[in-house]
mmCIF file of C-alpha atoms in Angstrom:
data_model
loop_
_atom_site.group_PDB
_atom_site.id
_atom_site.type_symbol
_atom_site.label_atom_id
_atom_site.label_comp_id
_atom_site.label_asym_id
_atom_site.label_seq_id
_atom_site.Cartn_x
_atom_site.Cartn_y
_atom_site.Cartn_z
ATOM 1 C CA PHE V 1 0.000 0.000 0.000
ATOM 2 C CA ARG V 2 2.643 2.528 1.003
ATOM 3 C CA SER V 3 4.884 1.503 -1.895
ATOM 4 C CA GLY V 4 1.878 1.981 -4.203
ATOM 5 C CA VAL V 5 1.560 5.580 -3.019
ATOM 6 C CA ALA V 6 5.257 6.143 -3.685
ATOM 7 C CA PHE V 7 5.171 4.644 -7.170
ATOM 8 C CA ASN V 8 2.070 6.597 -8.153
ATOM 9 C CA LYS V 9 3.849 9.780 -7.114
ATOM 10 C CA PHE V 10 6.977 8.717 -8.974
ATOM 11 C CA SER V 11 5.024 7.949 -12.158
ATOM 12 C CA GLU V 12 4.002 11.633 -12.179
ATOM 13 C CA ILE V 13 7.662 12.632 -11.882
ATOM 14 C CA LEU V 14 8.670 10.242 -14.679
ATOM 15 C CA SER V 15 5.910 11.427 -16.985
ATOM 16 C CA ARG V 16 6.912 15.046 -16.451
ATOM 17 C CA GLU V 17 10.649 14.469 -16.911
ATOM 18 C CA LEU V 18 10.352 12.096 -19.881
ATOM 19 C CA ARG V 19 7.536 14.124 -21.473
ATOM 20 C CA ASP V 20 5.758 10.853 -22.118
ATOM 21 C CA PRO V 21 2.931 9.336 -20.000
ATOM 22 C CA VAL V 22 4.079 6.648 -17.584
ATOM 23 C CA VAL V 23 1.315 4.716 -15.819
ATOM 24 C CA PHE V 24 1.872 2.669 -12.677
ATOM 25 C CA ASP V 25 -0.590 -0.243 -12.383
ATOM 26 C CA TYR V 26 -0.575 -1.428 -8.772
ATOM 27 C CA GLN V 27 -1.657 -5.082 -8.642
ATOM 28 C CA VAL V 28 -2.247 -6.477 -5.142
ATOM 29 C CA GLY V 29 -2.366 -10.125 -4.132
ATOM 30 C CA GLY V 30 -0.311 -13.239 -3.493
ATOM 31 C CA ASN V 31 2.702 -11.244 -2.289
ATOM 32 C CA GLY V 32 3.273 -10.114 -5.877
ATOM 33 C CA LEU V 33 1.990 -13.207 -7.682
ATOM 34 C CA VAL V 34 -1.024 -11.406 -9.165
ATOM 35 C CA ALA V 35 1.183 -8.713 -10.700
ATOM 36 C CA MET V 36 3.643 -11.291 -12.049
ATOM 37 C CA VAL V 37 0.960 -13.353 -13.776
ATOM 38 C CA LYS V 38 -0.701 -10.277 -15.264
ATOM 39 C CA TYR V 39 2.628 -8.942 -16.518
ATOM 40 C CA GLN V 40 3.575 -12.128 -18.315
ATOM 41 C CA ALA V 41 0.206 -12.108 -20.076
ATOM 42 C CA LEU V 42 0.980 -8.682 -21.578
ATOM 43 C CA THR V 43 2.295 -8.440 -25.128
ATOM 44 C CA ASP V 44 3.569 -4.850 -24.798
ATOM 45 C CA ASN V 45 7.371 -4.840 -24.597
ATOM 46 C CA ARG V 46 7.250 -1.263 -23.289
ATOM 47 C CA ALA V 47 5.728 -2.530 -20.034
ATOM 48 C CA TYR V 48 8.029 -3.135 -17.071
ATOM 49 C CA LEU V 49 7.584 -5.164 -13.913
ATOM 50 C CA ILE V 50 8.589 -4.321 -10.349
ATOM 51 C CA THR V 51 8.523 -7.440 -8.208
ATOM 52 C CA ASN V 52 10.258 -9.081 -5.273
ATOM 53 C CA ALA V 53 12.937 -11.651 -4.563
ATOM 54 C CA GLY V 54 10.420 -14.190 -3.290
ATOM 55 C CA LEU V 55 8.722 -14.615 -6.671
ATOM 56 C CA ILE V 56 12.034 -14.843 -8.508
ATOM 57 C CA SER V 57 14.084 -16.948 -6.092
ATOM 58 C CA LEU V 58 11.924 -18.505 -3.364
ATOM 59 C CA LEU V 59 8.525 -19.515 -4.706
ATOM 60 C CA PRO V 60 9.838 -21.578 -7.668
ATOM 61 C CA MET V 61 11.658 -23.800 -5.136
ATOM 62 C CA PHE V 62 8.375 -24.742 -3.423
ATOM 63 C CA GLU V 63 5.872 -25.205 -6.209
ATOM 64 C CA ARG V 64 5.270 -25.122 -9.920
ATOM 65 C CA THR V 65 4.631 -21.483 -10.723
ATOM 66 C CA PRO V 66 2.220 -20.046 -13.329
ATOM 67 C CA TYR V 67 5.038 -17.957 -14.794
ATOM 68 C CA ARG V 68 8.559 -18.384 -16.155
ATOM 69 C CA VAL V 69 11.389 -16.476 -14.475
ATOM 70 C CA GLU V 70 13.442 -17.114 -17.612
ATOM 71 C CA ASP V 71 11.125 -14.788 -19.552
ATOM 72 C CA LEU V 72 12.315 -11.788 -17.518
ATOM 73 C CA GLU V 73 15.370 -9.579 -17.989
ATOM 74 C CA PRO V 74 16.692 -8.144 -14.675
ATOM 75 C CA LEU V 75 17.382 -4.409 -14.973
ATOM 76 C CA ALA V 76 17.875 -2.737 -11.590
ATOM 77 C CA MET V 77 17.324 -3.021 -7.859
ATOM 78 C CA ILE V 78 14.567 -0.652 -6.735
ATOM 79 C CA GLY V 79 14.584 -1.185 -2.981
ATOM 80 C CA THR V 80 14.891 -3.582 -0.074
ATOM 81 C CA SER V 81 12.345 -4.860 2.432
ATOM 82 C CA PRO V 82 13.588 -4.680 6.033
ATOM 83 C CA MET V 83 11.007 -6.353 8.248
ATOM 84 C CA CYS V 84 9.988 -6.196 11.890
ATOM 85 C CA TRP V 85 8.348 -8.487 14.415
ATOM 86 C CA ALA V 86 5.004 -6.777 14.922
ATOM 87 C CA THR V 87 2.163 -7.088 17.383
ATOM 88 C CA GLY V 88 -0.942 -5.124 18.288
ATOM 89 C CA PRO V 89 -1.370 -2.307 20.803
ATOM 90 C CA ASN V 90 -2.630 -4.377 23.762
ATOM 91 C CA ARG V 91 -0.443 -7.459 23.762
ATOM 92 C CA GLY V 92 1.537 -6.764 26.938
ATOM 93 C CA ASP V 93 5.268 -7.454 27.280
ATOM 94 C CA LEU V 94 7.246 -6.676 24.100
ATOM 95 C CA ASP V 95 10.248 -8.827 25.045
ATOM 96 C CA PHE V 96 10.417 -11.525 22.363
ATOM 97 C CA GLY V 97 10.968 -14.471 24.707
ATOM 98 C CA ARG V 98 8.272 -13.547 27.191
ATOM 99 C CA PHE V 99 5.866 -12.572 24.417
ATOM 100 C CA ALA V 100 6.298 -15.952 22.687
ATOM 101 C CA ALA V 101 5.802 -17.796 25.968
ATOM 102 C CA ASN V 102 2.513 -15.944 26.532
ATOM 103 C CA THR V 103 1.108 -16.464 23.020
ATOM 104 C CA ARG V 104 1.136 -20.234 22.571
ATOM 105 C CA GLY V 105 -1.743 -21.351 20.422
ATOM 106 C CA GLY V 106 -3.787 -18.773 18.544
ATOM 107 C CA PHE V 107 -2.916 -17.320 15.159
ATOM 108 C CA TYR V 108 -0.253 -15.420 13.235
ATOM 109 C CA GLY V 109 -0.548 -13.589 9.918
ATOM 110 C CA ILE V 110 1.120 -14.239 6.553
ATOM 111 C CA LEU V 111 0.573 -13.137 2.945
ATOM 112 C CA SER V 112 1.163 -16.469 1.230
ATOM 113 C CA GLN V 113 1.838 -20.022 2.327
ATOM 114 C CA ASN V 114 5.114 -19.988 0.359
ATOM 115 C CA SER V 115 6.343 -16.477 1.095
ATOM 116 C CA ILE V 116 9.625 -15.984 2.916
ATOM 117 C CA GLU V 117 7.634 -14.647 5.890
ATOM 118 C CA ALA V 118 5.586 -17.848 6.002
ATOM 119 C CA VAL V 119 8.693 -20.044 5.862
ATOM 120 C CA PHE V 120 10.352 -18.037 8.630
ATOM 121 C CA LEU V 121 7.307 -17.942 10.917
ATOM 122 C CA ASN V 122 6.681 -21.646 10.424
ATOM 123 C CA ARG V 123 10.282 -22.309 11.488
ATOM 124 C CA VAL V 124 9.901 -20.177 14.621
ATOM 125 C CA ASN V 125 6.542 -21.786 15.382
ATOM 126 C CA GLY V 126 8.132 -25.231 15.298
ATOM 127 C CA GLN V 127 11.316 -24.387 17.178
ATOM 128 C CA GLU V 128 9.443 -22.605 19.972
ATOM 129 C CA ARG V 129 6.630 -25.209 20.077
ATOM 130 C CA LEU V 130 4.012 -22.469 19.819
ATOM 131 C CA SER V 131 1.260 -24.564 18.168
ATOM 132 C CA GLN V 132 0.036 -21.486 16.308
ATOM 133 C CA THR V 133 -2.012 -21.470 13.099
ATOM 134 C CA PRO V 134 -1.233 -19.216 10.118
ATOM 135 C CA VAL V 135 -3.937 -16.949 8.673
ATOM 136 C CA VAL V 136 -3.402 -15.822 5.055
ATOM 137 C CA TYR V 137 -4.191 -12.201 4.159
ATOM 138 C CA LYS V 138 -4.238 -10.449 0.797
ATOM 139 C CA PHE V 139 -1.731 -7.686 1.539
ATOM 140 C CA TYR V 140 0.036 -5.930 4.426
ATOM 141 C CA PRO V 141 -2.681 -3.403 5.355
ATOM 142 C CA ASP V 142 -4.936 -6.411 5.999
ATOM 143 C CA VAL V 143 -2.286 -7.946 8.266
ATOM 144 C CA VAL V 144 -1.867 -4.667 10.158
ATOM 145 C CA ALA V 145 -5.646 -4.329 10.577
ATOM 146 C CA ALA V 146 -5.790 -7.880 11.979
ATOM 147 C CA LEU V 147 -3.030 -7.012 14.465
ATOM 148 C CA LEU V 148 -4.924 -3.922 15.607
ATOM 149 C CA ARG V 149 -8.122 -5.945 16.007
ATOM 150 C CA GLN V 150 -6.102 -8.597 17.895
ATOM 151 C CA GLU V 151 -7.286 -11.345 15.552
ATOM 152 C CA ILE V 152 -3.677 -12.524 15.304
ATOM 153 C CA ALA V 153 -0.919 -12.424 17.910
ATOM 154 C CA TRP V 154 1.897 -11.288 15.673
ATOM 155 C CA ALA V 155 3.247 -11.094 12.132
ATOM 156 C CA LEU V 156 6.295 -10.067 10.143
ATOM 157 C CA VAL V 157 5.586 -6.798 8.335
ATOM 158 C CA PRO V 158 7.672 -4.154 6.524
ATOM 159 C CA LYS V 159 9.451 -1.970 9.043
ATOM 160 C CA ASN V 160 7.558 1.114 7.877
ATOM 161 C CA TRP V 161 4.447 -0.334 9.507
ATOM 162 C CA CYS V 162 6.141 -0.728 12.914
ATOM 163 C CA SER V 163 5.614 2.851 13.996
ATOM 164 C CA SER V 164 3.587 4.806 16.498
ATOM 165 C CA ASP V 165 1.377 6.342 13.814
ATOM 166 C CA SER V 166 0.161 2.917 12.629
ATOM 167 C CA GLY V 167 -0.583 1.617 16.133
ATOM 168 C CA VAL V 168 1.554 -1.469 15.531
ATOM 169 C CA ARG V 169 4.311 -2.182 18.059
ATOM 170 C CA GLU V 170 7.676 -3.804 17.416
ATOM 171 C CA LEU V 171 8.958 -6.621 19.614
ATOM 172 C CA ALA V 172 12.318 -6.156 21.337
ATOM 173 C CA ASN V 173 15.289 -8.353 22.300
ATOM 174 C CA ILE V 174 14.996 -10.570 19.238
ATOM 175 C CA PRO V 175 17.298 -13.642 19.457
ATOM 176 C CA ALA V 176 20.054 -13.590 16.841
ATOM 177 C CA LYS V 177 18.710 -16.746 15.179
ATOM 178 C CA TYR V 178 15.405 -14.950 14.543
ATOM 179 C CA SER V 179 16.903 -11.671 13.373
ATOM 180 C CA THR V 180 14.886 -10.145 10.539
ATOM 181 C CA GLU V 181 18.041 -8.398 9.345
ATOM 182 C CA TYR V 182 19.626 -11.803 8.756
ATOM 183 C CA TRP V 183 16.558 -13.304 7.068
ATOM 184 C CA PHE V 184 15.439 -10.257 5.078
ATOM 185 C CA GLY V 185 18.559 -8.110 4.753
ATOM 186 C CA ASP V 186 18.922 -8.880 1.045
ATOM 187 C CA TYR V 187 15.215 -9.256 0.271
ATOM 188 C CA TRP V 188 15.020 -6.912 -2.677
ATOM 189 C CA TRP V 189 12.522 -5.319 -5.056
ATOM 190 C CA GLY V 190 13.650 -5.070 -8.653
ATOM 191 C CA MET V 191 12.728 -3.825 -12.105
ATOM 192 C CA PHE V 192 12.409 -6.337 -14.956
ATOM 193 C CA SER V 193 11.525 -6.242 -18.622
ATOM 194 C CA LYS V 194 10.537 -8.929 -21.064
ATOM 195 C CA ARG V 195 13.530 -10.617 -22.679
ATOM 196 C CA THR V 196 11.880 -10.010 -26.048
ATOM 197 C CA ALA V 197 12.053 -6.227 -25.533
ATOM 198 C CA ASP V 198 14.564 -4.192 -27.508
ATOM 199 C CA ARG V 199 17.742 -4.044 -25.433
ATOM 200 C CA ARG V 200 18.581 -0.420 -26.187
ATOM 201 C CA GLU V 201 15.053 0.809 -25.440
ATOM 202 C CA ARG V 202 14.700 -1.085 -22.173
ATOM 203 C CA GLU V 203 18.100 0.033 -20.901
ATOM 204 C CA GLU V 204 17.463 3.662 -21.859
ATOM 205 C CA PHE V 205 14.200 3.624 -19.931
ATOM 206 C CA MET V 206 15.764 1.853 -16.955
ATOM 207 C CA HIS V 207 18.636 4.358 -16.687
ATOM 208 C CA ALA V 208 16.227 7.314 -16.955
ATOM 209 C CA PHE V 209 14.001 5.723 -14.303
ATOM 210 C CA MET V 210 16.876 4.968 -11.929
ATOM 211 C CA ASP V 211 18.578 8.341 -12.333
ATOM 212 C CA LEU V 212 15.347 10.047 -11.275
ATOM 213 C CA TRP V 213 14.685 7.403 -8.621
ATOM 214 C CA TRP V 214 17.906 8.227 -6.824
ATOM 215 C CA ARG V 215 17.548 11.963 -7.420
ATOM 216 C CA HIS V 216 14.233 11.940 -5.521
ATOM 217 C CA GLN V 217 15.395 9.682 -2.697
ATOM 218 C CA ALA V 218 14.845 12.333 -0.015
ATOM 219 C CA THR V 219 11.117 12.368 -0.842
ATOM 220 C CA LEU V 220 10.477 8.720 -1.694
ATOM 221 C CA ASN V 221 12.431 7.121 1.153
ATOM 222 C CA ARG V 222 9.608 8.010 3.529
ATOM 223 C CA THR V 223 7.756 4.986 2.164
ATOM 224 C CA ILE V 224 10.487 3.067 0.280
ATOM 225 C CA HIS V 225 13.682 1.578 1.692
ATOM 226 C CA TYR V 226 16.411 2.288 -0.830
ATOM 227 C CA PRO V 227 19.244 -0.195 -1.486
ATOM 228 C CA ARG V 228 22.604 0.547 0.088
ATOM 229 C CA GLN V 229 23.905 1.332 -3.388
ATOM 230 C CA ASP V 230 22.687 1.778 -6.947
ATOM 231 C CA GLN V 231 22.662 -1.643 -8.621
ATOM 232 C CA ARG V 232 21.868 -2.027 -12.301
ATOM 233 C CA LEU V 233 22.221 -4.810 -14.886
ATOM 234 C CA GLN V 234 25.195 -7.037 -13.950
ATOM 235 C CA ASP V 235 25.401 -5.635 -10.404
ATOM 236 C CA PHE V 236 21.713 -6.385 -9.847
ATOM 237 C CA GLN V 237 22.157 -9.861 -11.311
ATOM 238 C CA LYS V 238 24.940 -10.570 -8.799
ATOM 239 C CA SER V 239 22.655 -9.621 -5.912
ATOM 240 C CA MET V 240 19.963 -11.898 -7.313
ATOM 241 C CA ASP V 241 22.422 -14.784 -7.535
ATOM 242 C CA GLN V 242 23.546 -14.264 -3.927
ATOM 243 C CA PHE V 243 20.036 -14.178 -2.455
#
């Protein structure tokens, strides 16, 4: 949701600077799966996809996917997704160990059964013998709303949501083995094109996009976590390979 606001704003900047309309089509669902499937059904080589590491690297390891990663050309890293351990406003002690001990049974929230969040939370659930049940939501605002209504005990959400203005609270004293920085530190968002697109055209657009993207960092980083450095083409591919 917050990234959608940022990209809609940025599409206005792109359209103005490029003097050519750029439309951002925000597709919600399946932790990016809906957008991926819709993109691969398009025949327009001037369309670009922004998607996450899970759909490129993680999901194909768990199930047969309705898309082909090989059809995509990686262009640039757009951002990263630092996460936080989140709970609602009335859940008591925020110390991770004591919180886990007091929340055995019940429910936790995820976006997809095969997302990296789901894999991580399932691991914690088993190691801590919590006997909790996952509840699948469509996108992060739904997860946050469930936390605020206390329908679920906790969830992993983007760090932007763990703030006083959202009402969501972040757990403290996280054991090193459950560190979100370790699990999600290189969880990236990237720009892709179709491999059938003209190489010169796609790279020209990507460089124009990324030059403006970094130029407007001071405004956009309120809702987007930027990468530590600008990574395009081969540099982005290396980060993908290391994930």
